[in-house]
Tab-separated table of C-alpha atoms in Angstrom:
chain	number	residue	atom	x	y	z
A	1	MET	CA	104.809	47.491	55.377
A	2	THR	CA	106.719	47.542	52.095
A	3	LEU	CA	106.055	49.779	49.155
A	4	THR	CA	107.750	47.675	46.473
A	5	LEU	CA	107.457	44.130	45.286
A	6	SER	CA	107.661	41.607	48.091
A	7	LEU	CA	106.478	38.022	48.255
A	8	ASN	CA	105.685	38.704	51.910
A	9	SER	CA	103.236	41.460	51.045
A	10	ILE	CA	100.485	41.265	53.661
A	11	GLY	CA	97.919	42.930	51.392
A	12	TYR	CA	98.521	40.454	48.595
A	13	ARG	CA	98.519	37.358	50.826
A	14	LYS	CA	95.311	38.495	52.471
A	15	LEU	CA	93.666	38.993	49.109
A	16	VAL	CA	94.524	35.917	47.085
A	17	GLY	CA	96.553	33.645	49.350
A	18	TYR	CA	100.171	32.637	49.792
A	19	ARG	CA	100.421	30.211	46.891
A	20	ASP	CA	99.275	32.745	44.285
A	21	ALA	CA	101.786	35.319	45.524
A	22	PHE	CA	104.524	33.590	43.540
A	23	ARG	CA	102.805	34.756	40.365
A	24	VAL	CA	103.890	38.284	41.248
A	25	THR	CA	107.518	37.592	40.366
A	26	ALA	CA	106.551	36.479	36.875
A	27	ILE	CA	104.378	39.555	36.451
A	28	ALA	CA	107.233	41.799	37.558
A	29	ALA	CA	109.592	40.146	35.104
A	30	SER	CA	107.120	40.524	32.256
A	31	GLN	CA	106.798	44.230	33.066
A	32	GLY	CA	110.588	44.663	32.996
A	33	LEU	CA	110.667	46.159	36.486
A	34	PRO	CA	114.065	46.664	38.115
A	35	SER	CA	115.061	44.268	40.844
A	36	GLN	CA	115.579	46.126	44.106
A	37	PRO	CA	115.153	45.491	47.827
A	38	PRO	CA	111.853	46.519	49.452
A	39	LEU	CA	111.599	50.105	50.667
A	40	SER	CA	110.298	51.077	54.048
A	41	ALA	CA	107.256	53.341	54.181
A	42	ARG	CA	109.491	56.283	55.150
A	43	GLN	CA	111.945	55.652	52.310
A	44	GLY	CA	109.118	55.321	49.825
A	45	ALA	CA	107.510	58.557	51.010
A	46	GLN	CA	110.836	60.388	50.734
A	47	MET	CA	111.396	59.078	47.204
A	48	ASN	CA	107.886	60.121	46.277
A	49	ARG	CA	108.542	63.670	47.501
A	50	GLU	CA	111.790	63.843	45.554
A	51	ARG	CA	110.059	62.667	42.356
A	52	GLN	CA	106.665	64.266	42.860
A	53	CYS	CA	106.943	66.049	39.491
A	54	VAL	CA	107.624	64.102	36.309
A	55	PRO	CA	107.476	64.963	32.589
A	56	LEU	CA	104.085	64.516	30.948
A	57	GLY	CA	104.271	63.375	27.348
A	58	THR	CA	107.243	62.637	25.140
A	59	GLY	CA	109.584	64.550	22.872
A	60	GLY	CA	111.137	66.719	25.567
A	61	SER	CA	107.851	68.237	26.763
A	62	THR	CA	108.315	71.033	29.282
A	63	LEU	CA	104.979	70.369	30.989
A	64	PHE	CA	105.345	68.766	34.411
A	65	THR	CA	102.657	67.378	36.664
A	66	SER	CA	102.048	65.309	39.776
A	67	LEU	CA	101.007	61.670	39.802
A	68	GLU	CA	97.506	62.722	40.809
A	69	GLU	CA	97.248	64.980	37.769
A	70	MET	CA	98.523	62.229	35.473
A	71	LEU	CA	95.898	59.851	36.831
A	72	ARG	CA	93.197	62.475	36.416
A	73	GLN	CA	94.181	63.254	32.833
A	74	ALA	CA	94.398	59.554	31.985
A	75	ALA	CA	90.872	59.003	33.307
A	76	ILE	CA	89.563	61.973	31.306
A	77	HIS	CA	91.062	60.609	28.079
A	78	PHE	CA	89.927	57.052	28.770
A	79	HIS	CA	86.317	58.004	29.470
A	80	ALA	CA	86.265	60.379	26.499
A	81	ASP	CA	86.474	57.362	24.161
A	82	ASP	CA	90.233	57.654	23.790
A	83	PRO	CA	91.484	54.616	25.742
A	84	THR	CA	94.796	54.563	23.865
A	85	ALA	CA	95.714	58.029	25.147
A	86	GLY	CA	94.544	57.127	28.632
A	87	LEU	CA	96.639	53.980	28.712
A	88	SER	CA	99.632	55.872	27.330
A	89	LEU	CA	99.493	58.346	30.212
A	90	ILE	CA	99.148	55.544	32.739
A	91	ASN	CA	102.175	53.796	31.258
A	92	GLU	CA	104.173	56.995	31.752
A	93	ALA	CA	102.966	57.201	35.342
A	94	ILE	CA	104.042	53.605	35.969
A	95	GLU	CA	107.493	54.298	34.533
A	96	SER	CA	108.002	57.151	36.993
A	97	PHE	CA	106.064	55.824	39.989
A	98	SER	CA	106.500	52.063	39.692
A	99	TRP	CA	106.480	51.628	43.484
A	100	ASP	CA	103.067	53.322	43.881
A	101	PRO	CA	100.037	50.993	43.597
A	102	ARG	CA	97.709	53.678	42.247
A	103	PRO	CA	98.777	53.772	38.575
A	104	TRP	CA	98.792	49.960	38.522
A	105	GLU	CA	95.260	50.015	39.948
A	106	VAL	CA	94.093	52.510	37.351
A	107	ARG	CA	95.615	50.592	34.452
A	108	GLY	CA	94.106	47.373	35.768
A	109	GLY	CA	90.705	49.054	35.942
A	110	MET	CA	91.076	50.280	32.383
A	111	HIS	CA	91.924	46.804	31.139
A	112	GLN	CA	88.916	45.447	33.027
A	113	GLN	CA	86.578	47.940	31.357
A	114	LEU	CA	88.046	47.030	27.971
A	115	GLY	CA	87.397	43.346	28.668
A	116	GLU	CA	91.115	42.519	28.799
A	117	ILE	CA	90.712	40.363	31.874
A	118	GLY	CA	94.142	38.716	31.942
A	119	LEU	CA	95.957	42.050	31.715
A	120	ALA	CA	93.653	43.552	34.335
A	121	ILE	CA	94.325	40.734	36.794
A	122	ASN	CA	98.083	41.046	36.270
A	123	ASP	CA	98.049	44.775	37.046
A	124	LEU	CA	95.651	44.557	39.978
A	125	GLU	CA	97.451	41.632	41.588
A	126	PHE	CA	100.757	43.459	41.216
A	127	ALA	CA	99.249	46.617	42.728
A	128	SER	CA	98.158	44.559	45.737
A	129	SER	CA	101.790	43.556	46.274
A	130	LEU	CA	102.734	47.235	46.589
A	131	GLY	CA	100.084	48.114	49.145
A	132	PRO	CA	96.432	47.556	50.079
A	133	LEU	CA	94.087	47.907	47.131
A	134	SER	CA	91.419	50.596	47.199
A	135	PRO	CA	87.812	49.313	47.426
A	136	SER	CA	87.182	50.139	43.757
A	137	ALA	CA	90.285	48.207	42.701
A	138	GLN	CA	89.272	45.251	44.861
A	139	LEU	CA	85.857	45.237	43.197
A	140	ALA	CA	87.484	45.370	39.766
A	141	LEU	CA	89.737	42.441	40.659
A	142	ALA	CA	86.800	40.477	42.075
A	143	ASP	CA	84.830	41.036	38.876
A	144	CYS	CA	87.809	39.898	36.796
A	145	TYR	CA	88.091	36.693	38.812
A	146	ARG	CA	84.364	36.069	38.311
A	147	ARG	CA	84.613	36.612	34.575
A	148	ARG	CA	87.525	34.181	34.437
A	149	GLY	CA	85.499	31.578	36.330
A	150	GLU	CA	87.326	31.890	39.664
A	151	ASN	CA	84.171	32.524	41.670
A	152	HIS	CA	85.770	31.525	44.979
A	153	LEU	CA	88.286	34.378	44.708
A	154	CYS	CA	85.562	36.811	43.675
A	155	ALA	CA	83.428	35.780	46.645
A	156	ARG	CA	86.356	36.066	49.051
A	157	ILE	CA	87.057	39.657	48.081
A	158	ALA	CA	83.377	40.660	48.025
A	159	ARG	CA	82.714	39.137	51.456
A	160	GLN	CA	85.785	40.837	52.884
A	161	LEU	CA	84.546	44.198	51.605
A	162	ALA	CA	81.002	43.498	52.798
A	163	CYS	CA	82.292	42.943	56.336
A	164	ASP	CA	84.421	46.090	56.316
A	165	PRO	CA	82.632	48.774	58.379
A	166	ASN	CA	84.733	51.428	56.644
A	167	CYS	CA	83.505	50.456	53.176
A	168	THR	CA	81.363	53.342	51.957
A	169	THR	CA	77.760	52.876	50.906
A	170	ARG	CA	78.501	53.699	47.270
A	171	PHE	CA	80.388	50.411	46.901
A	172	LEU	CA	77.799	48.226	48.638
A	173	SER	CA	75.485	47.951	45.631
A	174	GLN	CA	78.331	46.583	43.491
A	175	ILE	CA	79.328	44.202	46.280
A	176	SER	CA	75.769	42.888	46.515
A	177	CYS	CA	75.617	42.336	42.747
A	178	LEU	CA	78.940	40.475	42.707
A	179	LEU	CA	77.835	38.232	45.561
A	180	GLY	CA	74.597	37.501	43.736
A	181	LEU	CA	76.460	36.715	40.534
A	182	VAL	CA	78.557	34.062	42.303
A	183	GLY	CA	75.534	32.592	44.092
A	184	ASP	CA	76.059	33.905	47.645
A	185	PHE	CA	72.491	35.143	48.028
A	186	SER	CA	72.492	35.217	51.834
A	187	THR	CA	75.416	37.638	52.026
A	188	ALA	CA	74.036	39.667	49.113
A	189	LEU	CA	70.777	39.975	51.052
A	190	ALA	CA	72.642	41.127	54.165
A	191	VAL	CA	74.466	43.780	52.136
A	192	CYS	CA	71.165	45.133	50.780
A	193	GLU	CA	69.847	45.295	54.343
A	194	ARG	CA	72.928	47.284	55.340
A	195	ILE	CA	72.328	49.692	52.455
A	196	ILE	CA	68.799	50.547	53.573
A	197	GLU	CA	70.014	51.080	57.132
A	198	GLU	CA	72.345	53.765	55.825
A	199	ARG	CA	70.154	54.994	52.951
A	200	PRO	CA	66.473	54.257	53.686
A	201	CYS	CA	65.346	55.745	50.360
A	202	ALA	CA	67.588	53.541	48.196
A	203	HIS	CA	64.842	51.799	46.231
A	204	PRO	CA	67.192	49.376	44.373
A	205	ALA	CA	68.269	47.972	47.749
A	206	TRP	CA	64.652	47.422	48.818
A	207	PHE	CA	64.023	45.561	45.582
A	208	GLY	CA	67.327	43.737	46.075
A	209	ILE	CA	66.088	42.393	49.407
A	210	GLY	CA	62.995	41.058	47.681
A	211	TYR	CA	65.088	39.670	44.838
A	212	TYR	CA	67.487	37.747	47.058
A	213	ARG	CA	64.657	36.554	49.289
A	214	ALA	CA	63.084	35.106	46.160
A	215	ARG	CA	66.369	33.427	45.258
A	216	LEU	CA	66.405	31.945	48.769
A	217	GLU	CA	62.812	30.696	48.198
A	218	PHE	CA	60.982	32.883	50.698
A	219	SER	CA	57.210	32.925	50.256
A	220	PRO	CA	55.523	35.698	48.239
A	221	LYS	CA	54.131	37.197	51.453
A	222	GLN	CA	57.675	37.423	52.850
A	223	ILE	CA	58.865	39.204	49.705
A	224	LEU	CA	55.912	41.535	49.112
A	225	PRO	CA	56.651	44.277	51.730
A	226	PHE	CA	60.110	44.981	50.319
A	227	VAL	CA	58.942	45.233	46.711
A	228	ALA	CA	56.027	47.397	47.861
A	229	ARG	CA	58.497	49.771	49.510
A	230	ALA	CA	60.652	49.885	46.357
A	231	HIS	CA	57.548	50.707	44.314
A	232	GLU	CA	56.535	53.371	46.822
A	233	LEU	CA	59.929	55.045	46.400
A	234	ASN	CA	59.918	54.728	42.592
A	235	SER	CA	56.411	54.119	41.303
A	236	ALA	CA	57.460	54.591	37.666
A	237	HIS	CA	59.715	51.515	37.670
A	238	ALA	CA	57.919	48.900	35.569
A	239	VAL	CA	59.773	45.910	37.075
A	240	TYR	CA	58.812	46.987	40.598
A	241	LYS	CA	55.215	47.616	39.566
A	242	THR	CA	54.784	44.305	37.743
A	243	ASN	CA	56.327	42.311	40.564
A	244	LEU	CA	54.121	44.099	43.080
A	245	ALA	CA	51.058	43.072	41.074
A	246	LEU	CA	52.163	39.448	40.702
A	247	LEU	CA	53.156	39.196	44.371
A	248	ARG	CA	49.761	40.531	45.459
A	249	ILE	CA	48.056	37.950	43.252
A	250	ALA	CA	50.292	35.174	44.614
A	251	SER	CA	49.586	36.330	48.181
A	252	GLY	CA	45.818	36.088	47.675
A	253	ASP	CA	44.997	39.731	46.891
A	254	GLU	CA	43.998	39.093	43.281
A	255	ARG	CA	41.740	42.133	42.920
A	256	GLU	CA	44.490	44.597	43.835
A	257	GLY	CA	47.064	42.741	41.758
A	258	TRP	CA	44.937	42.717	38.629
A	259	ALA	CA	44.025	46.368	39.105
A	260	ILE	CA	47.719	47.245	38.903
A	261	LEU	CA	48.280	45.116	35.789
A	262	GLU	CA	45.225	46.436	33.942
A	263	GLU	CA	46.267	50.039	34.581
A	264	MET	CA	49.788	49.448	33.268
A	265	ASP	CA	50.824	50.295	29.742
A	266	SER	CA	52.374	47.063	28.472
A	267	VAL	CA	54.989	49.081	26.550
A	268	GLU	CA	56.500	50.106	29.910
A	269	LEU	CA	57.637	46.554	30.575
A	270	ARG	CA	60.788	45.460	28.752
A	271	CYS	CA	61.576	42.342	30.757
A	272	PRO	CA	60.970	39.041	28.896
A	273	SER	CA	60.728	36.958	32.082
A	274	LEU	CA	58.065	39.218	33.592
A	275	LEU	CA	56.130	39.397	30.328
A	276	GLN	CA	56.093	35.614	30.286
A	277	ALA	CA	54.908	35.519	33.913
A	278	VAL	CA	52.079	37.980	33.225
A	279	GLN	CA	50.943	35.966	30.191
A	280	ALA	CA	50.928	32.805	32.308
A	281	GLU	CA	48.781	34.559	34.908
A	282	CYS	CA	46.393	35.738	32.199
A	283	ALA	CA	46.095	32.175	30.909
A	284	ARG	CA	45.461	30.873	34.435
A	285	VAL	CA	42.405	33.087	34.916
A	286	GLY	CA	41.278	32.938	31.275
A	287	ASN	CA	41.718	36.657	30.586
A	288	ALA	CA	42.213	36.536	26.814
A	289	THR	CA	42.122	40.311	26.309
A	290	GLU	CA	44.946	40.979	28.748
A	291	ALA	CA	46.898	37.986	27.465
A	292	MET	CA	46.784	39.374	23.921
A	293	ARG	CA	47.984	42.818	25.061
A	294	TRP	CA	51.003	41.472	26.948
A	295	ARG	CA	51.799	38.931	24.228
A	296	ALA	CA	52.037	41.741	21.685
A	297	GLN	CA	54.661	43.507	23.791
A	298	ALA	CA	56.602	40.260	24.239
A	299	ASN	CA	56.595	39.735	20.470
A	300	GLU	CA	57.844	43.280	19.853
A	301	LEU	CA	60.764	42.728	22.213
A	302	ALA	CA	61.556	39.369	20.647
A	303	ASN	CA	61.556	40.947	17.172
A	304	GLY	CA	63.807	43.808	18.234
A	305	ALA	CA	61.134	46.487	18.020
A	306	HIS	CA	62.282	48.260	21.175
A	307	GLY	CA	61.005	51.697	20.250
A	308	THR	CA	62.316	54.658	22.195
A	309	GLY	CA	61.776	53.279	25.678
A	310	ALA	CA	64.231	51.846	28.171
A	311	PRO	CA	66.563	49.069	26.989
A	312	GLN	CA	65.415	45.482	27.285
A	313	CYS	CA	66.106	43.850	30.658
A	314	ARG	CA	69.062	41.446	30.480
A	315	ARG	CA	68.307	39.334	33.560
A	316	ARG	CA	67.172	35.776	33.009
A	317	ASN	CA	64.409	36.055	35.590
A	318	CYS	CA	62.992	39.111	37.345
A	319	CYS	CA	59.783	37.454	38.520
A	320	LEU	CA	59.815	37.362	42.332
A	321	ALA	CA	56.318	35.917	42.675
A	322	LEU	CA	57.434	32.467	41.501
A	323	PRO	CA	60.574	31.562	43.509
A	324	THR	CA	60.649	28.024	42.115
A	325	ALA	CA	61.191	29.472	38.641
A	326	PHE	CA	64.709	30.373	39.709
A	327	THR	CA	65.670	26.711	39.957
A	328	SER	CA	65.839	26.502	36.161
A	329	VAL	CA	67.907	29.662	35.885
A	330	GLU	CA	71.669	29.825	35.913
A	331	ALA	CA	72.749	31.031	39.367
A	332	GLY	CA	73.842	34.570	39.581
A	333	GLU	CA	71.642	37.375	38.301
A	334	GLY	CA	72.189	40.220	40.709
A	335	ALA	CA	69.759	42.953	41.614
A	336	SER	CA	70.541	46.432	40.444
């Protein structure tokens, strides 16, 4: 395995394919990197030991630190609303450790969070030519591809991570969301099922199973148990509670479903699609009083009167009781 730029980089070819590897040379040129032959792993490790301490800051600063400390300080500055300082530190790290993929990964992640997708892709692709990307960097690159419209590359990375038994549970939720956003609902569903095997109390994953089953047009009765379990684990979640009520109604248990809706405070619900679904159900049974209550909340959300509650839901459709409603929705709202 090589530690510096190589068109034969296994990690890079595996990630985005042979043809795209030629873009790496252009990226390297644009970064002004020196041209040198690839280093072996042993040579790279030796060079890293020899240069493990580098100056931090400019102007002849006497403070020295390791790469790990530079990365840590850069992250602290970046997340403290000082991205310029964070990026400046990462640039210093790249100057001194250009053969190490980690500072390239970090800078790529920073660009991604700033919405600078082209710059993020350049850094993350180049990092992959230096060595295998970390799972978090792979997820960042996948998200960048999705946001640039290259869903096939996003899906390839997400599926590869989903199939990796060594991928930790903390990344699986993001993987499931990415797969949902690019329309691979079957794999997203499988990832949610893996999450609950490892973390049975992860209520978002239980709801995710119901969500992706709805996207795959399972019947309400086949969705209900998973949403019921999510609600059991987090009974205060208004989206879970409303879907549980609507799914019970759709499954034939109207009395129980309406009991849940009538006990709810409409202000709890900040999801336009679910408010619309509840109003439609009220109209179906001719319940004018309930319809008026839920319509008032929908109007408040539409007029921006959000109050002090949770932020308004941004998904196009959270209603799992009406799977056919998803056909008119742009593919790709993931479960969170």
